[in-house]
Amino acid sequence: MKHVLGLGLVLLLSSNCAAYAQFNRAASNFTLQGPAEQGGSVVKDATGKNCLDVEAAARPQTVNREMLDHVVSLKNNCSRTIKVKLCYYNSDSCKQFDVQAYKRVDTILGTMRGVSLFRYTLNQK
């Protein structure tokens, strides 16, 4: 495993090319996740860019820092509503919602003790 350091950002590159970044601040520790596994077609705009910007992070809770919320943020950069199904990878633990045109949706996929890295799938229509 290779560690790359710079300005409070730690990038971990493993042999299977998965990348995870951890950003440390005095008040909080966020563990940014790799990209979502796509579970079908991807909605694109007229120029061929993906409509959804997706970010995911494990965020410690304030009271009990061992409990980590798995937060996923979706920003729709297109002029149409996108239906989303967000799941843990190979799991039936899912959330479904609509991301309105030019809006952002932040959701907690789940909460786990001590699990800072998670995989998730994203289906969009």
PDB file of C-alpha atoms in Angstrom:
ATOM      1  CA  MET A   1       0.000   0.000   0.000  1.00  0.00           C
ATOM      2  CA  LYS A   2       1.377   3.415  -0.968  1.00  0.00           C
ATOM      3  CA  HIS A   3       0.793   6.542   1.132  1.00  0.00           C
ATOM      4  CA  VAL A   4       0.895   9.994  -0.450  1.00  0.00           C
ATOM      5  CA  LEU A   5       0.901  12.944   1.970  1.00  0.00           C
ATOM      6  CA  GLY A   6       0.205  16.606   1.404  1.00  0.00           C
ATOM      7  CA  LEU A   7      -1.478  19.448   3.330  1.00  0.00           C
ATOM      8  CA  GLY A   8      -3.473  17.237   5.698  1.00  0.00           C
ATOM      9  CA  LEU A   9      -4.609  14.893   2.921  1.00  0.00           C
ATOM     10  CA  VAL A  10      -3.619  11.235   2.989  1.00  0.00           C
ATOM     11  CA  LEU A  11      -4.195   9.227  -0.169  1.00  0.00           C
ATOM     12  CA  LEU A  12      -3.986   5.449   0.130  1.00  0.00           C
ATOM     13  CA  LEU A  13      -3.444   3.470  -3.063  1.00  0.00           C
ATOM     14  CA  SER A  14      -3.770  -0.275  -2.772  1.00  0.00           C
ATOM     15  CA  SER A  15      -2.743  -2.943  -5.267  1.00  0.00           C
ATOM     16  CA  ASN A  16      -6.289  -3.184  -6.679  1.00  0.00           C
ATOM     17  CA  CYS A  17      -6.174   0.524  -7.649  1.00  0.00           C
ATOM     18  CA  ALA A  18      -8.924   1.558  -5.223  1.00  0.00           C
ATOM     19  CA  ALA A  19      -8.221   5.018  -3.885  1.00  0.00           C
ATOM     20  CA  TYR A  20      -9.339   6.357  -0.536  1.00  0.00           C
ATOM     21  CA  ALA A  21      -8.510   9.721   0.951  1.00  0.00           C
ATOM     22  CA  GLN A  22      -8.607  10.758   4.554  1.00  0.00           C
ATOM     23  CA  PHE A  23      -8.801  14.420   5.501  1.00  0.00           C
ATOM     24  CA  ASN A  24      -7.862  15.157   9.102  1.00  0.00           C
ATOM     25  CA  ARG A  25      -8.844  18.297  10.968  1.00  0.00           C
ATOM     26  CA  ALA A  26      -8.574  19.015  14.677  1.00  0.00           C
ATOM     27  CA  ALA A  27     -12.367  18.861  15.177  1.00  0.00           C
ATOM     28  CA  SER A  28     -13.240  15.984  12.836  1.00  0.00           C
ATOM     29  CA  ASN A  29     -11.947  13.105  10.738  1.00  0.00           C
ATOM     30  CA  PHE A  30     -13.652  12.443   7.423  1.00  0.00           C
ATOM     31  CA  THR A  31     -12.766   9.412   5.337  1.00  0.00           C
ATOM     32  CA  LEU A  32     -13.638  10.117   1.713  1.00  0.00           C
ATOM     33  CA  GLN A  33     -14.745   7.065  -0.246  1.00  0.00           C
ATOM     34  CA  GLY A  34     -13.959   5.902  -3.751  1.00  0.00           C
ATOM     35  CA  PRO A  35     -16.465   6.259  -6.584  1.00  0.00           C
ATOM     36  CA  ALA A  36     -19.799   4.447  -6.590  1.00  0.00           C
ATOM     37  CA  GLU A  37     -20.226   1.153  -8.374  1.00  0.00           C
ATOM     38  CA  GLN A  38     -22.658   1.911 -11.211  1.00  0.00           C
ATOM     39  CA  GLY A  39     -25.598  -0.469 -11.206  1.00  0.00           C
ATOM     40  CA  GLY A  40     -26.917   0.376 -14.666  1.00  0.00           C
ATOM     41  CA  SER A  41     -27.026   3.281 -17.071  1.00  0.00           C
ATOM     42  CA  VAL A  42     -25.668   6.696 -16.155  1.00  0.00           C
ATOM     43  CA  VAL A  43     -27.738   9.813 -16.897  1.00  0.00           C
ATOM     44  CA  LYS A  44     -25.729  12.281 -19.003  1.00  0.00           C
ATOM     45  CA  ASP A  45     -26.259  15.827 -20.237  1.00  0.00           C
ATOM     46  CA  ALA A  46     -26.235  16.999 -23.876  1.00  0.00           C
ATOM     47  CA  THR A  47     -22.420  17.202 -23.912  1.00  0.00           C
ATOM     48  CA  GLY A  48     -21.970  13.659 -22.545  1.00  0.00           C
ATOM     49  CA  LYS A  49     -21.014  14.621 -18.979  1.00  0.00           C
ATOM     50  CA  ASN A  50     -22.521  12.755 -16.036  1.00  0.00           C
ATOM     51  CA  CYS A  51     -25.457  14.678 -14.576  1.00  0.00           C
ATOM     52  CA  LEU A  52     -24.738  13.566 -11.002  1.00  0.00           C
ATOM     53  CA  ASP A  53     -21.694  14.575  -8.986  1.00  0.00           C
ATOM     54  CA  VAL A  54     -21.320  11.987  -6.223  1.00  0.00           C
ATOM     55  CA  GLU A  55     -19.273  12.334  -3.029  1.00  0.00           C
ATOM     56  CA  ALA A  56     -19.234   9.907  -0.117  1.00  0.00           C
ATOM     57  CA  ALA A  57     -17.536  10.038   3.274  1.00  0.00           C
ATOM     58  CA  ALA A  58     -17.532   8.309   6.621  1.00  0.00           C
ATOM     59  CA  ARG A  59     -18.148  10.963   9.294  1.00  0.00           C
ATOM     60  CA  PRO A  60     -17.745  10.326  13.045  1.00  0.00           C
ATOM     61  CA  GLN A  61     -20.673  11.252  15.226  1.00  0.00           C
ATOM     62  CA  THR A  62     -20.180  14.062  17.724  1.00  0.00           C
ATOM     63  CA  VAL A  63     -21.061  12.201  20.925  1.00  0.00           C
ATOM     64  CA  ASN A  64     -19.552   8.786  20.129  1.00  0.00           C
ATOM     65  CA  ARG A  65     -16.596   9.135  17.721  1.00  0.00           C
ATOM     66  CA  GLU A  66     -16.493   5.347  17.195  1.00  0.00           C
ATOM     67  CA  MET A  67     -19.877   5.501  15.444  1.00  0.00           C
ATOM     68  CA  LEU A  68     -19.451   6.578  11.813  1.00  0.00           C
ATOM     69  CA  ASP A  69     -22.237   7.898   9.571  1.00  0.00           C
ATOM     70  CA  HIS A  70     -21.825   6.865   5.930  1.00  0.00           C
ATOM     71  CA  VAL A  71     -22.841  10.062   4.148  1.00  0.00           C
ATOM     72  CA  VAL A  72     -23.456  10.272   0.393  1.00  0.00           C
ATOM     73  CA  SER A  73     -24.009  13.605  -1.382  1.00  0.00           C
ATOM     74  CA  LEU A  74     -25.514  13.818  -4.860  1.00  0.00           C
ATOM     75  CA  LYS A  75     -25.624  17.028  -6.900  1.00  0.00           C
ATOM     76  CA  ASN A  76     -27.724  17.118 -10.062  1.00  0.00           C
ATOM     77  CA  ASN A  77     -26.174  19.389 -12.692  1.00  0.00           C
ATOM     78  CA  CYS A  78     -28.897  18.749 -15.278  1.00  0.00           C
ATOM     79  CA  SER A  79     -32.317  20.220 -16.064  1.00  0.00           C
ATOM     80  CA  ARG A  80     -34.277  17.044 -15.289  1.00  0.00           C
ATOM     81  CA  THR A  81     -35.119  15.089 -12.144  1.00  0.00           C
ATOM     82  CA  ILE A  82     -33.082  11.894 -11.664  1.00  0.00           C
ATOM     83  CA  LYS A  83     -34.464   8.896  -9.763  1.00  0.00           C
ATOM     84  CA  VAL A  84     -31.748   7.318  -7.606  1.00  0.00           C
ATOM     85  CA  LYS A  85     -31.414   4.020  -5.774  1.00  0.00           C
ATOM     86  CA  LEU A  86     -28.414   4.036  -3.436  1.00  0.00           C
ATOM     87  CA  CYS A  87     -27.311   0.790  -1.731  1.00  0.00           C
ATOM     88  CA  TYR A  88     -24.418  -0.708   0.162  1.00  0.00           C
ATOM     89  CA  TYR A  89     -22.485  -2.884  -2.297  1.00  0.00           C
ATOM     90  CA  ASN A  90     -24.054  -6.374  -2.660  1.00  0.00           C
ATOM     91  CA  SER A  91     -26.736  -5.506  -0.121  1.00  0.00           C
ATOM     92  CA  ASP A  92     -30.477  -4.922   0.061  1.00  0.00           C
ATOM     93  CA  SER A  93     -29.851  -2.003   2.438  1.00  0.00           C
ATOM     94  CA  CYS A  94     -30.936   0.804   0.093  1.00  0.00           C
ATOM     95  CA  LYS A  95     -32.450   4.276  -0.089  1.00  0.00           C
ATOM     96  CA  GLN A  96     -34.489   5.600  -2.996  1.00  0.00           C
ATOM     97  CA  PHE A  97     -35.166   9.241  -3.772  1.00  0.00           C
ATOM     98  CA  ASP A  98     -35.441  11.840  -6.523  1.00  0.00           C
ATOM     99  CA  VAL A  99     -32.729  14.430  -7.080  1.00  0.00           C
ATOM    100  CA  GLN A 100     -34.453  17.512  -8.510  1.00  0.00           C
ATOM    101  CA  ALA A 101     -32.874  19.525 -11.331  1.00  0.00           C
ATOM    102  CA  TYR A 102     -29.905  21.620 -10.170  1.00  0.00           C
ATOM    103  CA  LYS A 103     -30.382  20.485  -6.530  1.00  0.00           C
ATOM    104  CA  ARG A 104     -28.247  18.585  -4.033  1.00  0.00           C
ATOM    105  CA  VAL A 105     -29.320  15.707  -1.797  1.00  0.00           C
ATOM    106  CA  ASP A 106     -27.279  14.613   1.234  1.00  0.00           C
ATOM    107  CA  THR A 107     -28.236  11.313   2.855  1.00  0.00           C
ATOM    108  CA  ILE A 108     -26.899   8.943   5.495  1.00  0.00           C
ATOM    109  CA  LEU A 109     -26.753   5.493   3.926  1.00  0.00           C
ATOM    110  CA  GLY A 110     -26.075   3.883   7.298  1.00  0.00           C
ATOM    111  CA  THR A 111     -24.181   4.074  10.573  1.00  0.00           C
ATOM    112  CA  MET A 112     -21.600   1.547  11.777  1.00  0.00           C
ATOM    113  CA  ARG A 113     -19.159   1.281  14.653  1.00  0.00           C
ATOM    114  CA  GLY A 114     -15.546   1.595  13.470  1.00  0.00           C
ATOM    115  CA  VAL A 115     -16.252   1.089   9.747  1.00  0.00           C
ATOM    116  CA  SER A 116     -14.560   3.993   7.969  1.00  0.00           C
ATOM    117  CA  LEU A 117     -14.410   2.492   4.461  1.00  0.00           C
ATOM    118  CA  PHE A 118     -17.548   1.367   2.651  1.00  0.00           C
ATOM    119  CA  ARG A 119     -18.620   0.455  -0.870  1.00  0.00           C
ATOM    120  CA  TYR A 120     -21.905   1.516  -2.410  1.00  0.00           C
ATOM    121  CA  THR A 121     -23.821   1.189  -5.653  1.00  0.00           C
ATOM    122  CA  LEU A 122     -25.775   3.864  -7.466  1.00  0.00           C
ATOM    123  CA  ASN A 123     -28.629   3.187  -9.885  1.00  0.00           C
ATOM    124  CA  GLN A 124     -30.058   6.193 -11.717  1.00  0.00           C
ATOM    125  CA  LYS A 125     -32.929   6.757 -14.160  1.00  0.00           C
TER     126      LYS A 125
END
